[in-house]
Coordinates of C-alpha atoms and ligand atoms in Angstrom, one line a residue:
X626 CA -12.8 -0.4 -15.6
X627 CA -13.5 1.9 -18.5
X628 CA -11.7 5.2 -19.0
X629 CA -15.1 6.9 -18.5
X630 CA -15.6 5.2 -15.2
X631 CA -12.1 6.2 -14.0
X632 CA -12.8 9.8 -14.9
X633 CA -16.1 9.6 -13.0
X634 CA -14.3 8.2 -9.9
X635 CA -11.5 10.8 -10.2
X636 CA -13.9 13.7 -10.6
X637 CA -14.6 14.2 -6.9
X638 CA -10.9 14.3 -6.2
X639 CA -10.2 16.9 -9.0
X640 CA -13.3 19.0 -8.2
X641 CA -11.7 21.0 -5.4
X642 CA -9.1 22.2 -7.9
X643 CA -11.6 23.4 -10.5
X644 CA -10.0 26.8 -10.7
X645 CA -6.6 25.3 -11.3
X646 CA -8.0 23.0 -14.0
X647 CA -9.7 25.9 -15.7
X648 CA -6.4 27.9 -15.6
X649 CA -4.5 25.0 -17.0
X650 CA -6.9 24.6 -19.8
X651 CA -6.7 28.3 -20.6
X652 CA -2.9 28.1 -20.6
X653 CA -3.1 25.1 -22.9
X654 CA -5.1 27.1 -25.4
X655 CA -2.7 30.0 -25.3
X656 CA 0.2 27.6 -25.7
X657 CA -1.3 25.8 -28.7
X658 CA -1.8 29.1 -30.4
X659 CA 1.7 30.3 -29.6
X660 CA 3.1 27.1 -31.1
X661 CA 1.7 28.1 -34.5
X662 CA 3.5 31.4 -34.6
X663 CA 6.7 30.0 -36.1
X664 CA 5.2 28.7 -39.3
X665 CA 3.4 32.1 -39.9
X666 CA 6.6 34.1 -39.2
X667 CA 8.7 31.9 -41.3
X668 CA 6.2 32.0 -44.2
X669 CA 6.1 35.8 -44.0
X670 CA 9.9 36.1 -43.8
X671 CA 10.5 33.9 -46.8
X672 CA 7.9 35.6 -48.9
X673 CA 9.2 39.1 -47.9
X674 CA 12.8 38.1 -48.6
X675 CA 11.8 36.7 -51.9
X676 CA 10.0 40.0 -52.7
X677 CA 13.1 41.9 -51.8
X678 CA 15.3 39.7 -54.0
X679 CA 12.8 40.1 -56.8
X680 CA 13.2 43.8 -56.5
X681 CA 17.0 43.5 -56.4
X682 CA 17.0 44.9 -52.9
X683 CA 19.6 43.7 -50.2
X684 CA 20.5 43.7 -46.6
X685 CA 19.9 47.4 -46.0
X686 CA 16.2 47.0 -46.8
X687 CA 15.9 43.6 -45.2
X688 CA 17.3 44.7 -41.8
X689 CA 14.1 46.1 -40.3
X690 CA 12.3 42.9 -41.3
X691 CA 15.0 40.8 -39.5
X692 CA 14.8 43.0 -36.4
X693 CA 11.0 42.8 -36.4
X694 CA 11.0 39.0 -36.9
X695 CA 13.6 38.5 -34.1
X696 CA 11.7 40.6 -31.7
X697 CA 8.5 38.7 -32.5
X698 CA 10.0 35.3 -32.1
X699 CA 11.7 36.3 -28.9
X700 CA 8.4 37.7 -27.5
X701 CA 6.6 34.5 -28.5
X702 CA 9.3 32.4 -26.9
X703 CA 9.0 34.3 -23.6
X704 CA 5.2 33.8 -23.6
X705 CA 5.7 30.2 -24.6
X706 CA 8.1 29.5 -21.7
X707 CA 5.8 31.1 -19.1
X708 CA 2.8 29.3 -20.5
X709 CA 4.7 26.0 -20.4
X710 CA 5.9 26.6 -16.9
X711 CA 2.4 27.5 -15.7
X712 CA 0.9 24.6 -17.5
X713 CA 3.3 22.0 -16.1
X714 CA 3.3 23.5 -12.6
X715 CA -0.4 23.7 -12.3
X716 CA -0.9 20.3 -13.9
X717 CA 1.7 18.9 -11.5
X718 CA 0.0 20.7 -8.6
X719 CA -3.3 19.1 -9.4
X720 CA -1.6 15.7 -9.8
X721 CA 0.2 15.9 -6.5
X722 CA -2.8 17.1 -4.6
X723 CA -5.1 14.4 -6.0
X724 CA -2.5 11.7 -5.4
X725 CA -2.1 12.7 -1.8
X726 CA -5.8 12.7 -1.3
X727 CA -6.1 9.2 -2.9
X728 CA -3.4 7.8 -0.8
X729 CA -4.8 9.3 2.4
X730 CA -8.2 7.9 1.5
X731 CA -6.7 4.4 0.9
X732 CA -4.9 4.5 4.3
X733 CA -8.0 5.7 6.1
X734 CA -10.1 3.0 4.6
X735 CA -7.6 0.2 5.1
X736 CA -7.1 1.1 8.8
X737 CA -10.9 1.0 9.2
X738 CA -11.3 -2.5 7.8
X739 CA -11.8 -5.6 9.9
X740 CA -9.0 -8.1 10.4
X741 CA -10.6 -10.5 7.9
X742 CA -9.9 -8.0 5.1
X743 CA -6.1 -8.3 5.6
X744 CA -6.3 -12.1 5.5
X745 CA -7.9 -12.0 2.1
X746 CA -5.6 -13.4 -0.5
X747 CA -5.3 -10.2 -2.5
X748 CA -4.8 -8.0 0.6
X749 CA -1.8 -9.6 2.3
X750 CA 0.7 -7.1 3.6
X751 CA 2.9 -6.8 0.5
X752 CA 0.2 -7.2 -2.0
X753 CA -2.0 -4.5 -0.5
X754 CA 0.9 -2.0 -0.5
X755 CA 1.6 -2.8 -4.1
X756 CA -2.0 -2.5 -5.1
X757 CA -2.3 0.9 -3.5
X758 CA 1.0 2.2 -4.8
X759 CA 0.4 1.0 -8.3
X760 CA -3.2 2.2 -8.3
X761 CA -2.2 5.7 -7.2
X762 CA 0.8 5.8 -9.5
X763 CA -1.0 4.8 -12.6
X764 CA -4.0 7.1 -11.9
X765 CA -1.6 9.9 -11.4
X766 CA 0.1 9.2 -14.6
X767 CA -3.2 9.4 -16.3
X768 CA -3.9 12.8 -14.7
X769 CA -0.4 14.0 -15.5
X770 CA -0.7 12.7 -19.1
X771 CA -3.9 14.5 -19.5
X772 CA -2.7 17.9 -18.4
X773 CA 0.9 17.8 -19.4
X774 CA 0.9 15.6 -22.5
X775 CA -2.5 14.8 -24.0
X776 CA -4.1 18.1 -23.7
X777 CA -1.3 20.5 -24.9
X778 CA 0.0 18.2 -27.6
X779 CA -3.3 17.4 -29.1
X780 CA -4.5 20.9 -28.8
X781 CA -1.4 21.8 -30.8
X782 CA -2.1 19.1 -33.4
X783 CA -5.7 20.1 -33.9
X784 CA -5.0 23.8 -34.2
X785 CA -2.1 23.1 -36.7
X786 CA -4.3 20.8 -38.7
X787 CA -7.1 23.3 -38.9
X788 CA -4.7 26.0 -40.1
X789 CA -3.3 23.6 -42.7
X790 CA -6.7 23.0 -44.1
X791 CA -7.5 26.7 -44.1
X792 CA -4.3 27.5 -45.9
X793 CA -4.7 24.7 -48.5
X794 CA -7.2 21.9 -48.5
X795 CA -5.0 19.5 -50.5
X796 CA -2.1 19.8 -48.1
X797 CA -4.4 19.4 -45.2
X798 CA -5.7 16.2 -46.8
X799 CA -2.2 14.8 -47.2
X800 CA -1.4 15.5 -43.6
X801 CA -4.6 13.8 -42.5
X802 CA -4.0 10.8 -44.7
X803 CA -0.7 10.0 -42.9
X804 CA -2.4 10.0 -39.5
X805 CA -4.2 6.6 -39.7
X806 CA -0.9 4.8 -40.5
X807 CA 0.7 6.5 -37.6
X808 CA -2.2 5.6 -35.2
X809 CA -2.1 2.1 -36.3
X810 CA 1.7 1.8 -35.8
X811 CA 1.4 3.3 -32.3
X812 CA -1.4 1.0 -31.4
X813 CA 0.6 -2.0 -32.6
X814 CA 3.7 -0.8 -30.7
X815 CA 1.7 -0.4 -27.4
X816 CA 0.1 -3.7 -27.9
X817 CA 3.4 -5.5 -28.5
X818 CA 5.0 -3.8 -25.5
X819 CA 2.1 -4.5 -23.2
X820 CA 3.0 -8.1 -22.6
X821 CA 6.8 -7.7 -22.5
X822 CA 6.6 -4.6 -20.3
X823 CA 4.5 -6.4 -17.8
X824 CA 6.8 -9.4 -17.8
X825 CA 9.7 -7.0 -17.3
X826 CA 8.1 -5.4 -14.3
X827 CA 7.3 -8.8 -12.8
X828 CA 10.9 -9.9 -13.2
X829 CA 12.3 -6.6 -11.7
X830 CA 10.1 -7.1 -8.7
X831 CA 11.1 -10.8 -8.4
X832 CA 14.7 -9.7 -8.5
X833 CA 14.5 -7.0 -5.8
X834 CA 12.3 -9.3 -3.7
X835 CA 14.9 -12.1 -4.2
X836 CA 17.7 -9.9 -2.9
X837 CA 15.6 -9.0 0.2
X838 CA 14.9 -12.6 0.8
X839 CA 18.5 -13.6 0.4
X840 CA 19.5 -11.2 3.2
X841 CA 16.6 -12.3 5.4
X842 CA 17.5 -16.0 5.0
X843 CA 21.3 -15.5 5.1
X844 CA 21.7 -17.6 8.2
X845 CA 19.8 -20.6 6.8
X846 CA 21.5 -20.3 3.4
X847 CA 24.9 -20.3 5.0
X848 CA 24.2 -23.1 7.5
X849 CA 22.9 -25.4 4.8
X850 CA 25.7 -24.2 2.4
X851 CA 23.2 -23.3 -0.3
X852 CA 25.1 -20.3 -1.7
X853 CA 25.6 -21.9 -5.1
X854 CA 22.0 -22.9 -5.4
X855 CA 20.7 -19.4 -4.5
X856 CA 23.2 -17.8 -6.9
X857 CA 22.0 -20.1 -9.7
X858 CA 18.4 -19.0 -9.0
X859 CA 19.4 -15.3 -9.1
X860 CA 21.4 -15.8 -12.3
X861 CA 18.5 -17.4 -14.0
X862 CA 16.3 -14.4 -13.0
X863 CA 18.9 -12.0 -14.3
X864 CA 19.0 -13.8 -17.6
X865 CA 15.3 -13.7 -18.0
X866 CA 15.4 -10.0 -17.1
X867 CA 18.0 -9.4 -19.7
X868 CA 16.0 -11.2 -22.4
X869 CA 12.9 -9.3 -21.6
X870 CA 14.8 -6.0 -21.6
X871 CA 16.3 -6.7 -25.0
X872 CA 12.9 -7.8 -26.4
X873 CA 11.3 -4.5 -25.2
X874 CA 14.1 -2.4 -26.7
X875 CA 13.8 -4.3 -30.0
X876 CA 10.1 -3.7 -30.3
X877 CA 10.6 -0.1 -29.5
X878 CA 13.4 0.5 -32.0
X879 CA 11.5 -1.3 -34.7
X880 CA 8.3 0.7 -34.3
X881 CA 10.0 4.0 -33.7
X882 CA 11.9 3.4 -37.0
X883 CA 8.7 2.7 -38.8
X884 CA 7.0 5.8 -37.4
X885 CA 9.9 8.0 -38.3
X886 CA 9.8 6.5 -41.8
X887 CA 6.0 7.2 -42.1
X888 CA 6.6 10.8 -40.8
X889 CA 9.3 11.3 -43.4
X890 CA 7.1 10.1 -46.2
X891 CA 4.5 12.6 -44.9
X892 CA 7.1 15.4 -45.0
X893 CA 8.2 14.4 -48.5
X894 CA 4.6 14.3 -49.8
X895 CA 4.0 17.7 -48.3
X896 CA 7.3 19.1 -49.9
X897 CA 6.4 17.7 -53.3
X898 CA 2.8 18.9 -53.1
X899 CA 3.6 22.4 -51.9
X900 CA 6.5 22.7 -54.3
X901 CA 4.1 21.8 -57.1
X902 CA 1.6 24.3 -55.9
X903 CA 4.3 27.0 -55.7
X904 CA 5.4 26.3 -59.2
X905 CA 1.7 26.3 -60.3
X906 CA 1.6 29.8 -58.7
X907 CA -1.2 28.8 -56.4
X908 CA 0.7 29.5 -53.2
X909 CA 3.8 31.5 -52.2
X910 CA 7.2 29.9 -51.7
X911 CA 7.1 30.6 -48.0
X912 CA 4.2 28.2 -47.8
X913 CA 6.5 25.2 -48.2
X914 CA 8.2 25.9 -44.8
X915 CA 4.8 26.9 -43.4
X916 CA 3.3 23.6 -44.1
X917 CA 6.3 21.5 -43.0
X918 CA 6.4 23.2 -39.7
X919 CA 2.7 22.8 -39.2
X920 CA 2.9 19.2 -40.1
X921 CA 5.6 18.8 -37.5
X922 CA 3.1 20.2 -34.9
X923 CA 0.6 17.6 -36.0
X924 CA 3.0 14.6 -35.9
X925 CA 4.9 15.5 -32.7
X926 CA 2.1 14.4 -30.3
X927 CA 1.4 11.3 -32.2
X928 CA 5.0 10.2 -31.7
X929 CA 4.1 10.1 -28.0
X930 CA 0.9 8.2 -28.7
X931 CA 2.2 4.7 -27.8
X932 CA 3.5 5.8 -24.4
X933 CA 0.2 7.6 -23.6
X934 CA -1.8 4.6 -24.8
X935 CA 0.4 2.4 -22.7
X936 CA 0.0 4.4 -19.5
X937 CA -3.7 4.6 -20.1
X938 CA -3.8 0.8 -20.3
X939 CA -1.9 0.7 -17.0
X940 CA -4.4 3.0 -15.4
X941 CA -7.2 0.8 -16.6
X942 CA -5.6 -2.3 -15.2
X943 CA -4.4 -1.0 -11.8
X944 CA -7.1 1.5 -10.9
X945 CA -9.6 -1.4 -10.7
X946 CA -7.7 -3.0 -7.9
X947 CA -7.2 0.3 -6.2
X948 CA -10.8 1.4 -6.3
X949 CA -11.8 -2.1 -5.0
X950 CA -9.8 -1.3 -1.9
X951 CA -11.6 2.0 -1.5
X952 CA -15.0 0.3 -2.2
X953 CA -14.7 -2.6 0.2
X954 CA -17.5 -1.1 2.3
X955 CA -18.6 -4.5 3.6
X956 CA -15.1 -4.9 5.1
X957 CA -15.4 -1.8 7.3
X958 CA -15.4 -2.7 10.9
X959 CA -18.9 -2.7 12.3
X960 CA -19.6 -0.6 15.4
X961 CA -22.5 0.1 17.6
X962 CA -23.9 2.9 19.6
X963 CA -23.5 1.5 23.1
X964 CA -20.8 3.2 25.1
X965 CA -19.2 1.0 27.7
X966 CA -19.0 3.6 30.5
X967 CA -19.9 1.5 33.5
X968 CA -18.7 -1.9 32.4
X969 CA -18.8 -4.8 34.8
X970 CA -17.1 -7.0 32.3
X971 CA -19.1 -10.3 32.2
X972 CA -18.7 -11.9 28.8
X973 CA -21.0 -14.8 27.6
X974 CA -20.6 -17.0 24.6
X975 CA -23.8 -18.9 23.9
X976 CA -23.7 -21.6 21.2
X977 CA -21.1 -19.7 19.3
X978 CA -19.9 -21.1 15.9
X979 CA -17.1 -19.2 14.1
X980 CA -15.4 -19.7 10.8
X981 CA -12.4 -17.7 9.6
X982 CA -12.7 -16.0 6.2
X983 CA -10.2 -18.6 5.0
X984 CA -12.9 -21.3 5.6
X985 CA -11.4 -22.9 8.8
X986 CA -14.2 -23.4 11.3
X987 CA -12.4 -22.7 14.6
X988 CA -15.3 -22.8 17.0
X989 CA -18.2 -25.2 17.3
X990 CA -21.2 -24.5 19.6
X991 CA -19.0 -22.9 22.3
X992 CA -20.5 -21.9 25.6
X993 CA -18.3 -19.9 27.9
X994 CA -19.0 -17.4 30.7
X995 CA -16.3 -15.0 31.7
X996 CA -17.2 -13.5 35.0
X997 CA -16.5 -9.9 35.8
X998 CA -13.7 -9.3 38.2
X999 CA -12.4 -12.8 38.0
X1000 CA -9.7 -14.7 36.2
X1001 CA -10.7 -17.2 33.6
X1002 CA -8.2 -19.5 32.0
X1003 CA -8.5 -21.1 28.6
X1004 CA -6.6 -24.4 28.4
X1005 CA -6.1 -26.7 25.5
X1006 CA -3.7 -28.0 22.9
X1007 CA -2.4 -25.8 20.2
X1008 CA -5.1 -25.1 17.6
X1009 CA -7.9 -25.8 19.9
X1010 CA -9.5 -22.3 19.4
X1011 CA -8.3 -20.4 22.5
X1012 CA -6.9 -17.4 20.7
X1013 CA -10.0 -17.4 18.4
X1014 CA -12.2 -16.9 21.5
X1015 CA -10.1 -13.8 22.4
X1016 CA -10.3 -12.6 18.8
X1017 CA -14.1 -12.7 19.1
X1018 CA -14.1 -11.0 22.5
X1019 CA -12.0 -8.1 21.1
X1020 CA -14.6 -7.9 18.2
X1021 CA -11.9 -8.6 15.7
X1022 CA -14.3 -11.0 14.2
X1023 CA -18.0 -11.7 14.6
X1024 CA -19.5 -15.1 15.3
X1025 CA -21.3 -17.0 12.5
X1026 CA -24.0 -18.2 14.9
X1027 CA -24.9 -17.9 18.5
X1028 CA -24.8 -15.0 20.9
X1029 CA -21.9 -13.1 22.2
X1030 CA -22.8 -10.8 25.1
X1031 CA -21.1 -8.3 27.4
X1032 CA -23.0 -7.4 30.5
X1033 CA -26.1 -8.9 29.0
X1034 CA -25.9 -6.7 25.8
X1035 CA -24.8 -8.1 22.4
X1036 CA -21.2 -7.3 21.9
X1037 CA -22.0 -6.0 18.4
X1038 CA -24.1 -3.2 19.9
X1039 CA -21.1 -1.7 21.6
X1040 CA -19.0 1.1 20.0
X1041 CA -16.0 -0.9 18.8
X1042 CA -13.3 1.7 19.6
X1043 CA -14.8 2.6 23.0
X1044 CA -14.9 -1.1 23.9
X1045 CA -11.3 -1.7 22.9
X1046 CA -10.2 1.3 25.0
X1047 CA -11.4 -0.9 28.0
X1048 CA -9.4 -3.9 26.9
X1049 CA -5.7 -4.7 27.3
X1050 CA -4.4 -7.4 25.1
X1051 CA -1.0 -9.1 25.5
X1052 CA -0.1 -11.7 23.0
X1053 CA 2.6 -14.3 22.9
X1054 CA 4.5 -12.3 20.3
X1055 CA 3.7 -8.6 20.4
X1056 CA 4.4 -6.0 17.8
X1057 CA 7.2 -3.7 18.5
X1058 CA 7.1 -0.6 16.4
X1059 CA 10.2 0.9 14.8
X1060 CA 11.3 3.6 17.3
X1061 CA 12.6 4.0 20.9
X1062 CA 11.6 2.1 24.0
X1063 CA 9.9 5.2 25.3
X1064 CA 7.7 5.5 22.2
X1065 CA 6.8 1.9 22.2
X1066 CA 5.6 1.9 25.8
X1067 CA 3.8 5.2 25.2
X1068 CA 1.6 3.4 22.7
X1069 CA -0.4 2.4 25.7
X1070 CA -1.4 6.0 26.5
X1071 CA -0.3 8.5 23.9
X1072 CA 0.0 11.5 26.3
X1073 CA 1.8 9.7 29.1
X1074 CA 4.9 11.5 30.5
X1075 CA 8.3 9.8 31.1
X1076 CA 7.6 9.3 34.8
X1077 CA 4.4 7.3 34.0
X1078 CA 6.3 5.3 31.3
X1079 CA 9.1 4.5 33.8
X1080 CA 6.5 3.4 36.4
X1081 CA 4.9 1.1 33.9
X1082 CA 8.4 -0.3 32.9
X1083 CA 9.1 -0.9 36.6
X1084 CA 5.9 -2.9 37.1
X1085 CA 6.9 -5.0 34.1
X1086 CA 10.4 -5.6 35.6
X1087 CA 12.0 -3.8 32.6
X1088 CA 13.2 -0.5 34.1
X1089 CA 16.5 -1.8 35.5
X1090 CA 17.4 -3.5 32.3
X1091 CA 16.6 -0.4 30.3
X1092 CA 18.8 1.8 32.5
X1093 CA 21.7 -0.5 31.7
X1094 CA 21.4 0.2 28.0
X1095 CA 23.7 2.9 26.6
X1096 CA 20.8 5.1 25.4
X1097 CA 18.4 3.9 28.1
X1098 CA 14.8 4.8 27.2
X1099 CA 16.0 6.2 23.8
X1100 CA 17.3 2.8 22.7
X1101 CA 15.9 1.1 19.6
X1102 CA 13.1 -1.1 20.8
X1103 CA 13.4 -3.5 17.9
X1104 CA 17.0 -4.4 19.0
X1105 CA 15.7 -5.8 22.3
X1106 CA 15.6 -9.5 23.1
X1107 CA 12.3 -11.4 22.7
X1108 CA 11.7 -11.4 26.4
X1109 CA 12.4 -7.7 26.8
X1110 CA 10.0 -6.9 23.9
X1111 CA 7.4 -9.0 25.7
X1112 CA 7.9 -6.8 28.8
X1113 CA 7.4 -3.7 26.7
X1114 CA 4.0 -5.1 25.7
X1115 CA 3.3 -5.8 29.4
X1116 CA 4.4 -2.3 30.3
X1117 CA 2.0 -0.9 27.7
X1118 CA -0.7 -2.8 29.5
X1119 CA 0.2 -1.4 32.8
X1120 CA 0.2 2.1 31.3
X1121 CA -3.2 1.6 29.6
X1122 CA -4.6 0.1 32.9
X1123 CA -7.8 -1.3 31.4
X1124 CA -10.5 -3.0 33.4
X1125 CA -10.5 -6.0 31.1
X1126 CA -7.4 -7.9 30.3
X1127 CA -6.7 -10.7 27.7
X1128 CA -3.5 -12.5 28.1
X1129 CA -2.6 -14.9 25.3
X1130 CA 0.5 -16.9 26.5
X1131 CA 2.1 -13.7 27.8
X1132 CA 5.1 -15.4 29.2
X1133 CA 5.7 -18.0 26.5
X1134 CA 8.9 -16.3 25.3
X1135 CA 10.3 -15.5 28.7
X1136 CA 13.0 -17.2 30.7
X1137 CA 12.1 -18.8 34.0
X1138 CA 13.2 -15.8 36.2
X1139 CA 11.4 -13.3 34.0
X1140 CA 8.3 -15.5 34.0
X1141 CA 8.3 -15.6 37.8
X1142 CA 8.7 -11.8 37.9
X1143 CA 6.0 -11.1 35.3
X1144 CA 3.7 -13.6 37.0
X1145 CA 4.0 -11.6 40.2
X1146 CA 3.3 -8.3 38.5
X1147 CA 0.4 -9.7 36.5
X1148 CA -1.0 -11.0 39.8
X1149 CA -1.0 -7.4 41.0
X1150 CA -2.8 -6.1 38.0
X1151 CA -5.4 -8.9 37.9
X1152 CA -7.0 -7.7 41.2
X1153 CA -10.6 -6.6 40.6
X1154 CA -10.3 -6.9 36.8
X1155 CA -11.8 -9.2 34.3
X1156 CA -9.0 -11.4 33.1
X1157 CA -8.8 -14.1 30.4
X1158 CA -5.6 -15.9 30.3
X1159 CA -4.3 -18.5 27.8
X1160 CA -1.2 -20.3 29.1
X1161 CA 0.7 -23.4 29.0
X1162 CA 2.2 -22.6 32.3
X1163 CA 0.5 -24.6 35.0
X1164 CA 1.4 -22.0 37.6
X1165 CA -0.7 -19.4 35.9
X1166 CA -3.7 -21.7 35.4
X1167 CA -4.1 -23.4 38.7
X1168 CA -4.9 -20.1 40.5
X1169 CA -7.6 -19.1 38.1
X1170 CA -11.2 -18.7 39.3
X1171 CA -12.5 -20.7 36.4
X1172 CA -10.9 -22.9 33.8
X1173 CA -12.3 -23.8 30.4
X1174 CA -10.8 -26.7 28.5
X1175 CA -10.9 -26.4 24.7
X1176 CA -10.5 -29.2 22.3
X1177 CA -10.9 -29.0 18.5
X1178 CA -13.0 -25.8 18.6
X1179 CA -15.2 -26.9 21.5
X1180 CA -15.3 -26.0 25.2
X1181 CA -15.3 -29.5 26.6
X1182 CA -14.8 -29.0 30.4
X1183 CA -15.0 -26.2 32.9
X1184 CA -14.5 -25.7 36.6
X1185 CA -11.8 -24.9 39.1
X1186 CA -8.4 -26.7 39.0
X1187 CA -9.4 -29.1 41.7
X1188 CA -12.8 -30.0 40.1
X1189 CA -11.2 -30.5 36.7
X1190 CA -8.3 -32.5 38.1
X1191 CA -10.7 -34.9 39.8
X1192 CA -12.8 -35.3 36.7
X1193 CA -9.9 -37.2 35.1
X1194 CA -10.8 -35.9 31.7
X1195 CA -8.9 -33.8 29.1
X1196 CA -7.7 -31.3 31.7
X1197 CA -6.1 -34.1 33.7
X1198 CA -4.4 -35.4 30.6
X1199 CA -3.0 -32.0 29.7
X1200 CA -2.0 -31.4 33.3
X1201 CA -0.3 -34.7 33.7
X1202 CA 1.6 -34.3 30.4
X1203 CA 2.8 -30.9 31.5
X1204 CA 3.9 -32.2 34.8
X1205 CA 5.8 -35.0 33.1
X1206 CA 7.4 -32.7 30.7
X1207 CA 8.7 -30.7 33.7
X1208 CA 9.9 -33.9 35.2
X1209 CA 8.1 -32.8 38.4
X1210 CA 8.8 -36.1 40.3
X1211 CA 12.5 -35.7 40.0
X1212 CA 12.3 -32.0 40.8
X1213 CA 10.1 -32.8 43.8
X1214 CA 12.6 -35.4 45.0
X1215 CA 15.5 -33.0 44.7
X1216 CA 13.6 -30.4 46.6
X1217 CA 12.6 -32.8 49.3
X1218 CA 16.3 -34.0 49.6
X1219 CA 17.4 -30.4 49.8
X1220 CA 14.8 -29.9 52.6
X1221 CA 16.0 -33.0 54.4
X1222 CA 19.6 -31.8 54.2
X1223 CA 18.6 -28.5 55.7
X1224 CA 16.6 -30.3 58.4
X1225 CA 19.6 -32.6 59.2
X1226 CA 22.0 -29.7 59.5
X1227 CA 19.6 -28.0 61.8
X1228 CA 19.1 -31.2 63.8
Ligands
ADP489 P1 -5.1 -21.9 19.9 O1 -5.1 -20.5 20.3 O2 -5.9 -22.8 20.7 O3 -3.8 -22.5 19.6 P2 -6.4 -20.8 17.5 O4 -7.6 -20.2 18.0 O5 -5.2 -19.9 17.2 O6 -5.9 -22.0 18.5 O7 -6.7 -21.6 16.2 C1 -7.9 -22.4 16.0 C2 -8.0 -22.8 14.6 O8 -8.2 -21.7 13.8 C3 -6.7 -23.5 14.1 O9 -7.1 -24.5 13.2 C4 -6.0 -22.4 13.3 O10 -5.3 -23.0 12.2 C5 -7.2 -21.6 12.8 N1 -6.9 -20.2 12.7 C6 -6.4 -19.4 13.6 N2 -6.2 -18.1 13.2 C7 -6.6 -18.1 11.9 C8 -6.7 -17.1 10.9 N3 -6.4 -15.8 11.1 N4 -7.2 -17.4 9.7 C9 -7.6 -18.7 9.5 N5 -7.5 -19.7 10.4 C10 -7.1 -19.4 11.6

């Protein structure tokens, strides 16, 4: 991205603050004029004092001059301070406003993108965050630099240079002659720092990441007694960091030294030249100080040049990744105009092929009909494509080929948000937000009151357990056990109360008692709704109205439990394996014996 392009992209963000920008520019102009007052005052003072001395006059005659000069300088300082404050404050105000707007835009865009966007390599959770943060940060540095550094400093330099030329062309030429050397040194410095600074940042990130990982993996590290190994890894990182830090400092010190040296040569040249001109009676003695001070105004901003150049480079590098995020228009979730007001809830997949953005083809020519008001089970080994079917039904992804219909209309034609309002989704592992239990259940219906939340928790067999916690509904939800968190997800479903329900192994992380309880409450909610359930639990499958068996991305069998069982196909295999894993024969024998005992005692 070129600097020009960045300015073009930033323009709409800065536009609302036109007045502020104009005010800041005006202040900048005033500030740069005020900065030139000192050289003039000093020249006048020196020349006047010289005149007094020449006429053998002393303090008595000089006093009014001193008072006038002091008042003038004080007045100028007051103006200067106010100008600087205004300039910094308004510059900062523009920066903060623009940065807030940029971040808000990024969040808005990212939330609107489809799931595939997050799976993209550059957009994984941490990376996306870094890209946004870095992008905004470096763009803001650019804006800040412009208003607080570049503009004031360079306005100063240009005004000072013009005055030098007007005062004496030769001195002006000497001042200009030093500049290219200075520019060249700054450019070299920035260039040398570029690589090492980036390396330094990478190492810093790796180090802080490393620490986070260490804490996360503490249990594994300790159980495998890998403390020494991990420490060694950290030490190496630390050593690299140290080397990179030293290298950066070295480059900085070397070039800063060279720049100071160049500046001093400039000053010496100006002293020699002005002294010569004074002796030659071309200019007054006060002009020596006058030119040195002006030259200082010229060289001061250039001292900052390498930093400004550096940060500009950063902006060029990182803004591209950032604007790519804002521009990923094709990643925006598609939506349609159809509002699902009177849904019956019949889904049809006709010859559906689907490939994940990663390239894995998860569905091949799948034909499934999910009837309204009935319970359809999807059965199959792990990786068969069951969750993928649900992903398509939720419109998280669109099929590559084939038709996906809801009540006879293409699913793509439905308004995506309105459709999802009608769907309840419970997964094997559900996300629990940072916050209280109450807040987490309320996610189902944002304006639900506590009574409704408690009712939902009761239906999910969670209420009694919550009441035993010290802070009850105000307890931290992330501290709950896996099974309890699962019930929060189910309570959310009860609260949302949607006509269509997708359950993806909803009881997989629950213990037997909880599974039994949840099964009962799910039975209750299933009535009259369209339900798709994925489960490894036979009990939840056998009652389904229709079962689809999936194998390697294909729907290979379908029918009721009895029909499929008699077919002696894939379903039968899975069913028998599940039964064996439960050791059903032995269980049955135990239960029969138990029944006999009871019968004996009764007899
Ligand atoms: P199941 O639910 O039957 O266990 P899935 O539908 O989750 O199976 O997965 C089907 C195939 O798609 C698997 O090969 C899996 O690796 C792949 N897959 C699942 N989710 C993704 C994803 N987000 N990105 C890429 N591939 C995926």
